Tab-separated table of C-alpha atoms and ligand atoms in Angstrom:
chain	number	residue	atom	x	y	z
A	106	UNK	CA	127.995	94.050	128.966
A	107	UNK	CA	130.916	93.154	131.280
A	108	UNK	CA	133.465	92.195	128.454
A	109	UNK	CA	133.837	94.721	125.466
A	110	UNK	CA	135.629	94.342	122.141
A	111	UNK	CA	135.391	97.595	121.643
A	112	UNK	CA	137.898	100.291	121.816
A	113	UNK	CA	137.479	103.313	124.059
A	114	UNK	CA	137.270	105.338	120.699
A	115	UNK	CA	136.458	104.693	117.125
A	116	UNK	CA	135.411	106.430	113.891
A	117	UNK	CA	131.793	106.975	112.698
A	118	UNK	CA	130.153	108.902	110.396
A	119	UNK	CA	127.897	110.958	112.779
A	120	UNK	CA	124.560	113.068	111.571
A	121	UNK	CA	123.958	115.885	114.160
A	122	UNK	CA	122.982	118.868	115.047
A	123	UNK	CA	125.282	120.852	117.226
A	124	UNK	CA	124.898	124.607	118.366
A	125	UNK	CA	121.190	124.537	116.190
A	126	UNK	CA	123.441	123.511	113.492
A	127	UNK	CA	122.797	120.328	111.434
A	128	UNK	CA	126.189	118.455	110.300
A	129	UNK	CA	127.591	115.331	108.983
A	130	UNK	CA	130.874	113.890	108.755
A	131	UNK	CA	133.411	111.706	109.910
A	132	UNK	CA	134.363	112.147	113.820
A	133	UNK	CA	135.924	109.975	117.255
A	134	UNK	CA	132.826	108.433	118.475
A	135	UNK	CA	133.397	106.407	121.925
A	136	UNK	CA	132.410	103.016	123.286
A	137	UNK	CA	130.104	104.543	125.595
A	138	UNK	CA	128.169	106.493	122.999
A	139	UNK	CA	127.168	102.978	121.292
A	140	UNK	CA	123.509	102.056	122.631
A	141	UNK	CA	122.931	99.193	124.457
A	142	UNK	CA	123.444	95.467	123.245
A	143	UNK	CA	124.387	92.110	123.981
A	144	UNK	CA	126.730	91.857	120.891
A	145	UNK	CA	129.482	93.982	119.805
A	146	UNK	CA	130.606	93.781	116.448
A	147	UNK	CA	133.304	94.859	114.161
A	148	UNK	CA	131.837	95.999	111.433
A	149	UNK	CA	133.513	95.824	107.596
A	150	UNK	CA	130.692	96.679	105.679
A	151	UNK	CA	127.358	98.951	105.366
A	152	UNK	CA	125.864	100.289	102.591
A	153	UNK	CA	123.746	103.326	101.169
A	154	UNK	CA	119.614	102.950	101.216
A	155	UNK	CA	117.010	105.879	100.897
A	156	UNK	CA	116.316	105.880	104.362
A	157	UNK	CA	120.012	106.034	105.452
A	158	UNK	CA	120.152	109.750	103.178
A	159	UNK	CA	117.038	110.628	105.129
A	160	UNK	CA	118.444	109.754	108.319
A	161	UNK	CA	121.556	112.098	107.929
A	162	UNK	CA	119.375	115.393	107.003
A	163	UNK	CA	118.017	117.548	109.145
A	164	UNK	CA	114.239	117.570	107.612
A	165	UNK	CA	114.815	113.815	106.431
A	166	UNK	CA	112.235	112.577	109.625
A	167	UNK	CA	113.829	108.936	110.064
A	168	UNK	CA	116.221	109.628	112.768
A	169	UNK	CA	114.822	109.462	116.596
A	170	UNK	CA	118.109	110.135	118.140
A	171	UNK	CA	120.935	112.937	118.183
A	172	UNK	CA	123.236	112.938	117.508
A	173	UNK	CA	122.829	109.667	115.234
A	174	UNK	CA	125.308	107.131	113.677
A	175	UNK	CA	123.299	106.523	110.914
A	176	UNK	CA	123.591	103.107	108.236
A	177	UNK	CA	120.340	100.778	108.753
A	178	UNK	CA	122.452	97.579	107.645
A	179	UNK	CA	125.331	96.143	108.627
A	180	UNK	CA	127.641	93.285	107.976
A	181	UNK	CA	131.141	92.398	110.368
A	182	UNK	CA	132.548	90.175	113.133
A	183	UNK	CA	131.442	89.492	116.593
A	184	UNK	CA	134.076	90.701	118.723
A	185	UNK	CA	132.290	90.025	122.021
A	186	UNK	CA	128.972	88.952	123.359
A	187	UNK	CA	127.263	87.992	126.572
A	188	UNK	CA	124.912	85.193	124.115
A	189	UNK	CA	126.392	81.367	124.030
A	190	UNK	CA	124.472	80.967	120.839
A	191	UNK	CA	126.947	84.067	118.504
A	192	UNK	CA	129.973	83.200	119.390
A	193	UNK	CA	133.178	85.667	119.021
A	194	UNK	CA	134.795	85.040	115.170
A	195	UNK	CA	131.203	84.968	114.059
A	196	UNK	CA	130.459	86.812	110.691
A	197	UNK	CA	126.513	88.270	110.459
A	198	UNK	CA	124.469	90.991	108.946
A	199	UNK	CA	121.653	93.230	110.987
A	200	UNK	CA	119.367	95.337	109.009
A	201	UNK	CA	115.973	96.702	110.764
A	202	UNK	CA	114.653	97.193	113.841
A	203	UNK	CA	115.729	100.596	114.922
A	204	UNK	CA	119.305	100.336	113.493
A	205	UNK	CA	120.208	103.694	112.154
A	206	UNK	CA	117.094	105.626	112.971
A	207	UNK	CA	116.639	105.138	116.780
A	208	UNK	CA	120.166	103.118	117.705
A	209	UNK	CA	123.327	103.820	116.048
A	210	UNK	CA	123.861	101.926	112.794
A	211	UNK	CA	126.353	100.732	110.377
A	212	UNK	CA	128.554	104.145	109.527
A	213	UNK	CA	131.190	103.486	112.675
A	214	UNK	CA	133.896	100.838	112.659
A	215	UNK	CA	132.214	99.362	115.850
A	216	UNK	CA	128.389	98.425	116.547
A	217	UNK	CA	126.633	97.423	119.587
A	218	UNK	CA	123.401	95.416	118.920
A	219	UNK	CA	120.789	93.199	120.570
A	220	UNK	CA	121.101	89.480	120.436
A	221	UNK	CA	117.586	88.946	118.852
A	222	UNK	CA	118.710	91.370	115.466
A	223	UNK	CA	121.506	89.116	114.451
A	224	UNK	CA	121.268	87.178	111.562
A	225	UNK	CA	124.592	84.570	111.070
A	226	UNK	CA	126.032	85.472	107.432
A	227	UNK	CA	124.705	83.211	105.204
A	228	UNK	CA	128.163	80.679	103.875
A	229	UNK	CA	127.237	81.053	100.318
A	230	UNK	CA	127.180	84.824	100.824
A	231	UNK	CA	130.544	87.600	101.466
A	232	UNK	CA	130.024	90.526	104.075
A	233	UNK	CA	130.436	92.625	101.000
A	234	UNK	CA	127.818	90.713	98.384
A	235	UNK	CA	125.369	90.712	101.589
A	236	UNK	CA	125.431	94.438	101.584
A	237	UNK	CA	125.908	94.941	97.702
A	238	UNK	CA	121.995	93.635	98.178
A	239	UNK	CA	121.865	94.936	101.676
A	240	UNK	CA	118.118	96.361	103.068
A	241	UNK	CA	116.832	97.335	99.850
A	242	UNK	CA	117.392	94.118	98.306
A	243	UNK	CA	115.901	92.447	101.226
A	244	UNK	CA	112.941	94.422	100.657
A	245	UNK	CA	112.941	93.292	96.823
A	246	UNK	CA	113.475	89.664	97.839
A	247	UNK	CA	110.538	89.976	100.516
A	248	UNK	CA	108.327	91.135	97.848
A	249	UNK	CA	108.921	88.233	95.092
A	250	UNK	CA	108.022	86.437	98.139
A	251	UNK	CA	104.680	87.796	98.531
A	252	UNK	CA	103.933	87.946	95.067
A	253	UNK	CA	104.930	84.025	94.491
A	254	UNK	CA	102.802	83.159	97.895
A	255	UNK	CA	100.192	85.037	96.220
A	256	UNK	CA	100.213	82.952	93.054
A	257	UNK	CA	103.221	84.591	90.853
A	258	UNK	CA	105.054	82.169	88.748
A	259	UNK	CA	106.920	82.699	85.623
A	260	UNK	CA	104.746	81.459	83.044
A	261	UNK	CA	102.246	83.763	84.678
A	262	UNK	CA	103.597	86.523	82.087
A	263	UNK	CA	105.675	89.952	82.098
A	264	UNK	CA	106.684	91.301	85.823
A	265	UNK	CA	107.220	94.976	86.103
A	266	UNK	CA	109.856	96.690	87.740
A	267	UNK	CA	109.364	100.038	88.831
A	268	UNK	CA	112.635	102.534	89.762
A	269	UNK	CA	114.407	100.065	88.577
A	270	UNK	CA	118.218	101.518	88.004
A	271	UNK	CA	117.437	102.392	91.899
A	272	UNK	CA	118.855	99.372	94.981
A	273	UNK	CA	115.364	97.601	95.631
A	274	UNK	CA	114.704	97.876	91.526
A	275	UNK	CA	117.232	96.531	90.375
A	276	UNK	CA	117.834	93.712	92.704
A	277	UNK	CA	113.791	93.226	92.119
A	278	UNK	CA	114.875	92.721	88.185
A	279	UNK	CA	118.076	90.407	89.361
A	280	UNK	CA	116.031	87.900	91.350
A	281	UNK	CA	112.866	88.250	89.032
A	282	UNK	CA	115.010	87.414	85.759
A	283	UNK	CA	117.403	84.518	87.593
A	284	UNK	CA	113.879	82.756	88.362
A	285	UNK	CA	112.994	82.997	85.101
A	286	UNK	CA	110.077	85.770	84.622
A	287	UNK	CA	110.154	87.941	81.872
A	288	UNK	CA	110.864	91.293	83.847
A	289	UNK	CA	110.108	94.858	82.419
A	290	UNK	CA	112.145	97.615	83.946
A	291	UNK	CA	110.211	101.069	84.475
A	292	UNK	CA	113.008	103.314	84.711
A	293	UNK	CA	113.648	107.463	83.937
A	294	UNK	CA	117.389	106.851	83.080
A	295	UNK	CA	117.462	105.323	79.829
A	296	UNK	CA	121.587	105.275	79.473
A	297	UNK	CA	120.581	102.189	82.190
A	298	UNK	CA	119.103	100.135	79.729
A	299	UNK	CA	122.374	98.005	79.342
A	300	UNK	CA	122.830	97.605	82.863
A	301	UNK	CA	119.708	96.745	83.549
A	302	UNK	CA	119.849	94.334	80.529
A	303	UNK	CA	122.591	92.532	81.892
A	304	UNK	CA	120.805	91.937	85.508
A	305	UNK	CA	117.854	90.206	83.228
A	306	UNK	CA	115.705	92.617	82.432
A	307	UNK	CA	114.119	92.160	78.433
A	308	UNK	CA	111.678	94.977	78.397
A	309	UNK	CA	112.239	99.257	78.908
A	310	UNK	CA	109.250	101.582	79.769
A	311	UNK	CA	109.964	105.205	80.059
A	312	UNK	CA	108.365	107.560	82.592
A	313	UNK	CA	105.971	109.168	79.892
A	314	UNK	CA	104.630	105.616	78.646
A	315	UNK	CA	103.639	105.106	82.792
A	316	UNK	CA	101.909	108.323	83.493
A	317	UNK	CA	100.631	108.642	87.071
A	318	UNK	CA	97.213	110.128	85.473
A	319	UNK	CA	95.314	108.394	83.234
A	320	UNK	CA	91.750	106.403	82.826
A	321	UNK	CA	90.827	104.343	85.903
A	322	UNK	CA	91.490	101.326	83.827
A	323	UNK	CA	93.581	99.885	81.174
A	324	UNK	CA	94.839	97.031	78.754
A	325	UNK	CA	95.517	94.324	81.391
A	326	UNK	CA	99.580	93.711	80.978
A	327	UNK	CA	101.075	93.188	83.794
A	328	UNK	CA	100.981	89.354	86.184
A	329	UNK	CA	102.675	91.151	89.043
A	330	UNK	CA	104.472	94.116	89.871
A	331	UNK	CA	107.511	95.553	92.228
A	332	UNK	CA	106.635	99.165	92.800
A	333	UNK	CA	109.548	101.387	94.956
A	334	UNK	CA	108.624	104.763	93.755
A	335	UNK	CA	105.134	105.564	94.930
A	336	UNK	CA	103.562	108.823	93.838
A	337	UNK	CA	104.554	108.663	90.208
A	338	UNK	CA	104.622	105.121	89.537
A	339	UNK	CA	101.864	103.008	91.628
A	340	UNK	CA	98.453	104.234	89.903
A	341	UNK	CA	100.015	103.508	86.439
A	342	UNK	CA	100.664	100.080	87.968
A	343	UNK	CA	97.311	99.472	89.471
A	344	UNK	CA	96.026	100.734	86.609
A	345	UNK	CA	97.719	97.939	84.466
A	346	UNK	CA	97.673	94.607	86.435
A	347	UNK	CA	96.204	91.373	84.979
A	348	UNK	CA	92.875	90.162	86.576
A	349	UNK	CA	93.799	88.808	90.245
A	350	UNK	CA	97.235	90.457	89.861
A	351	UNK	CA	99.089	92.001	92.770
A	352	UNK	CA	101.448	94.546	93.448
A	353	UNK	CA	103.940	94.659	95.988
A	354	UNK	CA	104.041	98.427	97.152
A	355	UNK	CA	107.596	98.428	98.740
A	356	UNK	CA	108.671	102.662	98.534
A	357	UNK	CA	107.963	106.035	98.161
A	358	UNK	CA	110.670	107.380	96.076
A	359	UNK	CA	108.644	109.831	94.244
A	360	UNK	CA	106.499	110.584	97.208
A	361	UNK	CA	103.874	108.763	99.312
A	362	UNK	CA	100.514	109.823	98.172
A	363	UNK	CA	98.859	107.722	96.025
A	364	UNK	CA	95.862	108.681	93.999
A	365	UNK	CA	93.723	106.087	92.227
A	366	UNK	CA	89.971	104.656	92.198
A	367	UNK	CA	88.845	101.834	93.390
A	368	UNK	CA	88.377	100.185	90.578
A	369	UNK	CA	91.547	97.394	89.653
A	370	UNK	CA	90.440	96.246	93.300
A	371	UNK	CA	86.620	95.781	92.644
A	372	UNK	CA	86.345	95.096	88.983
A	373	UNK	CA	89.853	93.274	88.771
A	374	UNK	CA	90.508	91.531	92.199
A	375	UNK	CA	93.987	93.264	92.184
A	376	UNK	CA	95.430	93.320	95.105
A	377	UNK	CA	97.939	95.706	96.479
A	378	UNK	CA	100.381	94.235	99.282
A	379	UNK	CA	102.141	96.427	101.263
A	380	UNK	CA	106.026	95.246	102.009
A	381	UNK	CA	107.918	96.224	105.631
A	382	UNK	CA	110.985	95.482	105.693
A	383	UNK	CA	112.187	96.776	109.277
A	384	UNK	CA	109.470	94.480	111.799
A	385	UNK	CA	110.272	91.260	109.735
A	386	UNK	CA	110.883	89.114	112.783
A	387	UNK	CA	113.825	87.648	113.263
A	388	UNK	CA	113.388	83.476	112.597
A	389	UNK	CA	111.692	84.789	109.090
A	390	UNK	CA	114.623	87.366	108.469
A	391	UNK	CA	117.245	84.563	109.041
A	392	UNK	CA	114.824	81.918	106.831
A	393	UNK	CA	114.781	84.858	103.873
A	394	UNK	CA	118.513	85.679	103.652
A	395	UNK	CA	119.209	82.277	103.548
A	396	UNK	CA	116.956	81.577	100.465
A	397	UNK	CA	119.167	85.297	99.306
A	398	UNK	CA	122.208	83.409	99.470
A	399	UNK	CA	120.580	80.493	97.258
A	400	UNK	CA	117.284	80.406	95.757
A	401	UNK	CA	116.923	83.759	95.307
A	402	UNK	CA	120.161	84.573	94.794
A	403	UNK	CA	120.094	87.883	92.569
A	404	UNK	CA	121.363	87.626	89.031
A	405	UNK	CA	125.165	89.349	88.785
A	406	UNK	CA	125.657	90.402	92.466
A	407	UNK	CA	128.898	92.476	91.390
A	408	UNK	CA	126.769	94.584	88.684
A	409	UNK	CA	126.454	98.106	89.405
A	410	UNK	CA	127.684	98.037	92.606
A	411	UNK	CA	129.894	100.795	93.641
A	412	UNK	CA	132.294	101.444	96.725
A	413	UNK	CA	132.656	104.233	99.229
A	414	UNK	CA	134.230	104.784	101.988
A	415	UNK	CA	133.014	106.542	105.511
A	416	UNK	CA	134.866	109.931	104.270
A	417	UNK	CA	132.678	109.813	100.941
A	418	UNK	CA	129.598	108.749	101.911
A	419	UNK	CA	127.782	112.055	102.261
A	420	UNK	CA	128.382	112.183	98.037
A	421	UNK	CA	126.510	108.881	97.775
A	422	UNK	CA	123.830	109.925	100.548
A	423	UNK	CA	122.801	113.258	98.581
A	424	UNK	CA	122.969	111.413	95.306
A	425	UNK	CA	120.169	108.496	96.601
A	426	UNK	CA	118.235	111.712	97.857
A	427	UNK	CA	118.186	113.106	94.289
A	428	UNK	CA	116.793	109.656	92.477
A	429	UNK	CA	120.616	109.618	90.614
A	430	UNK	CA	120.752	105.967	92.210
A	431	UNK	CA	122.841	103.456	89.706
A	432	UNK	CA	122.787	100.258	91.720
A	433	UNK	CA	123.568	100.209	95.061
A	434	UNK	CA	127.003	101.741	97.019
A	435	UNK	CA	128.667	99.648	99.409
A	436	UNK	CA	130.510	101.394	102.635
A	437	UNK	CA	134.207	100.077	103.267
A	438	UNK	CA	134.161	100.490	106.967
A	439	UNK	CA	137.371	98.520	108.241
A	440	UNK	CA	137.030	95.398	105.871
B	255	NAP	N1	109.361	98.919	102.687
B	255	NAP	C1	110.573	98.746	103.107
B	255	NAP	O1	110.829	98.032	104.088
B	255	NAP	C2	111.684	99.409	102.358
B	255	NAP	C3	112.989	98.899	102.396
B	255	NAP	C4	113.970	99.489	101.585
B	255	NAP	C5	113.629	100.597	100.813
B	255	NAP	N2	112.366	101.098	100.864
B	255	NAP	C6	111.987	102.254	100.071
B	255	NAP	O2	112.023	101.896	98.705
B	255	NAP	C7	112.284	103.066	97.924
B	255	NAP	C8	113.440	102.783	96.992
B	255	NAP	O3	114.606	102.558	97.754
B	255	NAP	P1	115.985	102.371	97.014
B	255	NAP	O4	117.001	102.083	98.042
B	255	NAP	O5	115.798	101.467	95.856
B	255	NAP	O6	116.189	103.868	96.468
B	255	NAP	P2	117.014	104.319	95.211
B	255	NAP	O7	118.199	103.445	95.051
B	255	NAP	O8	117.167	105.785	95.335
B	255	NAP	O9	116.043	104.008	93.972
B	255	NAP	C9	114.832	104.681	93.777
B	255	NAP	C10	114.570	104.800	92.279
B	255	NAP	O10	113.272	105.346	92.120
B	255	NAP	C11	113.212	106.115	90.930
B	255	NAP	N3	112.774	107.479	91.273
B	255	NAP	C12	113.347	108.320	92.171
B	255	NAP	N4	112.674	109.485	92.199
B	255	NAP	C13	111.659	109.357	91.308
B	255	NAP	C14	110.610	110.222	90.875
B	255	NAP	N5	110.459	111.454	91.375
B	255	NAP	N6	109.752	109.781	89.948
B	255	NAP	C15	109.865	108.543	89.436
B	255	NAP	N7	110.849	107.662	89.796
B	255	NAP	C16	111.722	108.090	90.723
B	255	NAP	C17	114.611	106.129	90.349
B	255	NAP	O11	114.667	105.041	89.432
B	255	NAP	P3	114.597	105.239	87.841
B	255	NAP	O12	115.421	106.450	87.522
B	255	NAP	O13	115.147	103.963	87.318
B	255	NAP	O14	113.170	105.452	87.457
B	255	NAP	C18	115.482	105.784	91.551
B	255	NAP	O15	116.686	105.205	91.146
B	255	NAP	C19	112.546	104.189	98.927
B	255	NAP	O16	111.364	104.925	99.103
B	255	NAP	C20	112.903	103.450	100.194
B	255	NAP	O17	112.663	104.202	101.354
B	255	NAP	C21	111.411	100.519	101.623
C-alpha cells in the first residue's frame, strides 16, 4: 500500500511468547508489524468473544501467528485504502476470516485488512452497538437464520436458549424474543434471571433440569434450539426437540464432544445444523448485518453490556475463559 494512515507506531494489546515465555499486555506495536491489506483502519471499537481468550493463551490453539494482536472483530474508520469502492471517512466492522487468529485483529488502535473483509457499518447501527453484538451475536443472528429457513416461526412454540447469560446466548434470547418466540433461557447463573428477563426471555432451566445423560429420548418440548455450549448442553437438546425440529449447534463452551444416539435423527427427523461464523462470505455477511441493524435487531442492545479498555482486557479475557460471561464486553480502543 503506497499511502498509509497509519502511524509509524501505535498501541496493541499483543499475545506472545518471548524468551519461551508466554505474555500478554499492552505494548508499541509498528506499522510494519500490521499484515498485509488494502485498507487501513482506525479502529474505536473491538470486543471480547471465546475465541479472542483462546487466542491470547498459550495452550488456547486459535492463534497461527506470534506474536499475535489478537480481537476477531472490529469496528473504526478507514483512514486509507488503495479500493475506490471504501472510501477514507468510511465507518465498517470486520469480523472473520483470519482476523485475530492468523492476521492481527481488533486489540491495536490501527488495523490493516483486505478489501474483500469489509463490511460498511450498517446507518441504523453505532461502532459501539455493532460490537456490543459483535461475532458472537453474528453467530446467534446466523443461526435464527437457519432455523427460520428451516421452518422456525413463532407460533411454532418455545425456543431454547442454551448458555444463555454468555454473548451468542443472550443475543440468541434478544433477537428470538423481539421476533416474537417464546424463548427459554438454559443458563447455570440463576442471579441472571432478571437480565435475561429483560432481553425477552419468559422461561429459566437450570443445569440439573438439562442433564447431558439421560434416556435417548424424551417429552418432545422444544420447536428449535440455539445451542453454544456443546458437551454439557447439546444431547439434552437433541434429546428434547419437537418432531422435525432443529438445532443450531453454534459452540463448544463446555467442550466439543458430543455424545448421543442416533435416535432424535431417525425416529424424530431432527436435524442438527452446524453454524460457522468465520467463512460466511462476504455479500451474505454484509446482507446479515444489515437485517442486524433492522429486522433482527436484538432486543435492548445496551443490556448487559460492559466496557473495557486495552489495559483491562486480559480481566475480561480470563473471565470468558472461566464461563463467568454476563453479556458481552466491549473494547474502547481510541473511540
Ligand atoms: N460457530 C461460530 O462461528 C462461533 C462464533 C462465535 C462464538 N462461537 C462459540 O460459541 C461459544 C459461546 O461463545 P460466547 O462468546 O457466547 O461465550 P461466553 O460469552 O463465554 O458464553 C458461554 C456460556 O456458556 C455457558 N457455559 C460455559 N461453560 C459451561 C459449562 N462448562 N457447562 C455448561 N455451560 C457452560 C455459560 O452460560 P450459562 O452460565 O448461562 O449457562 C457461558 O456464559 C464458544 O464456544 C465460542 O467459541 C462460535
Amino acid at each position: 500500500m503506497a499511502v498509509t494512515g497509519v502511524p509509524e507506531t501505535f498501541t496493541a494489546f499483543v499475545a506472545e511468547r518471548i524468551d519461551g515465555v508466554h505474555r500478554r499486555g499492552v505494548r508499541d506495536v509498528r506499522s510494519a508489524d500490521l499484515g498485509p491489506g488494502e485498507v487501513e483502519v482506525r479502529v474505536e471499537w473491538s470486543s471480547v468473544n471465546y475465541k479472542d481468550g483462546l487466542a491470547s493463551i498459550a495452550e488456547g490453539k486459535v492463534a497461527r501467528i506470534d506474536p499475535l494482536i489478537p480481537g476477531i472483530d472490529l469496528a473504526g474508520k478507514v483512514v486509507s485504502s488503495t479500493v475506490a469502492s471504501i472510501a477514507p471517512g468510511l465507518d465498517v466492522l470486520v469480523h472473520g476470516y483470519d482476523l485475530g487468529t492468523a492476521h492481527h485483529g481488533g486489540y491495536a488502535e490501527f488495523a490493516r485488512v483486505p478489501a474483500s473483509w469489509i463490511v460498511p457499518l450498517p446507518p441504523a447501527l453505532t461502532g459501539r452497538q455493532a460490537m456490543a453484538i459483535g461475532t458472537a451475536g453474528f453467530t446467534a443472528a446466523m443461526s435464527v437464520v437457519a432455523l427460520e429457513t428451516r421452518g422456525l416461526h413463532p407460533a411454532a412454540g418455545p425456543v431454547l436458549v442454551t448458555g444463555a447469560s454468555g454473548g451468542v446466548g443472550g443475543t440468541a434470547v434478544a433477537i428470538l424474543a423481539e421476533r416474537g418466540y417464546e424463548v427459554w433461557a438454559l443458563t447455570g447463573k440463576a442471579d441472571e434471571h432478571d437480565r435475561l428477563r429483560a432481553l425477552g426471555a419468559v422461561g429459566f432451566l437450570s443445569r440439573d433440569e438439562a442433564p447431558s445423560e439421560g434416556r435417548p429420548l424424551e417429552s418432545e418440548r422444544w420447536a428449535g434450539a440455539v445451542d453454544a455450549v456443546g458437551t454439557a448442553t447439546l444431547p439434552y437438546v437433541l434429546r428434547t426437540l419437537r418432531r422435525g425440529a432443529a438445532v443450531a449447534s453454534c459452540g463448544n463452551a463446555s467442550g466439543p464432544a458430543l455424545v448421543t444416539t442416533v435416535f432424535p435423527f431417525i425416529l424424530r427427523g431432527v436435524a442438527l445444523l452446524g453454524m460457522d461464523s468465520v467463512a460466511v462470505p462476504i455479500a451474505e455477511r454484509i446482507e446479515l448485518w444489515n437485517r442486524i441493524a433492522t429486522d433482527l435487531r436484538p432486543r435492548s442492545l445496551g443490556e448487559g453490556v460492559s466496557e473495557v479498555s486495552l489495559e483491562d482486557v486480559t480481566t475480561a479475557l480470563d473471565a470468558i475463559l472461566a464461563g463467568e460471561a454476563r453479556g458481552r464486553w466491549v473494547v474502547r480502543v481510541a473511540a
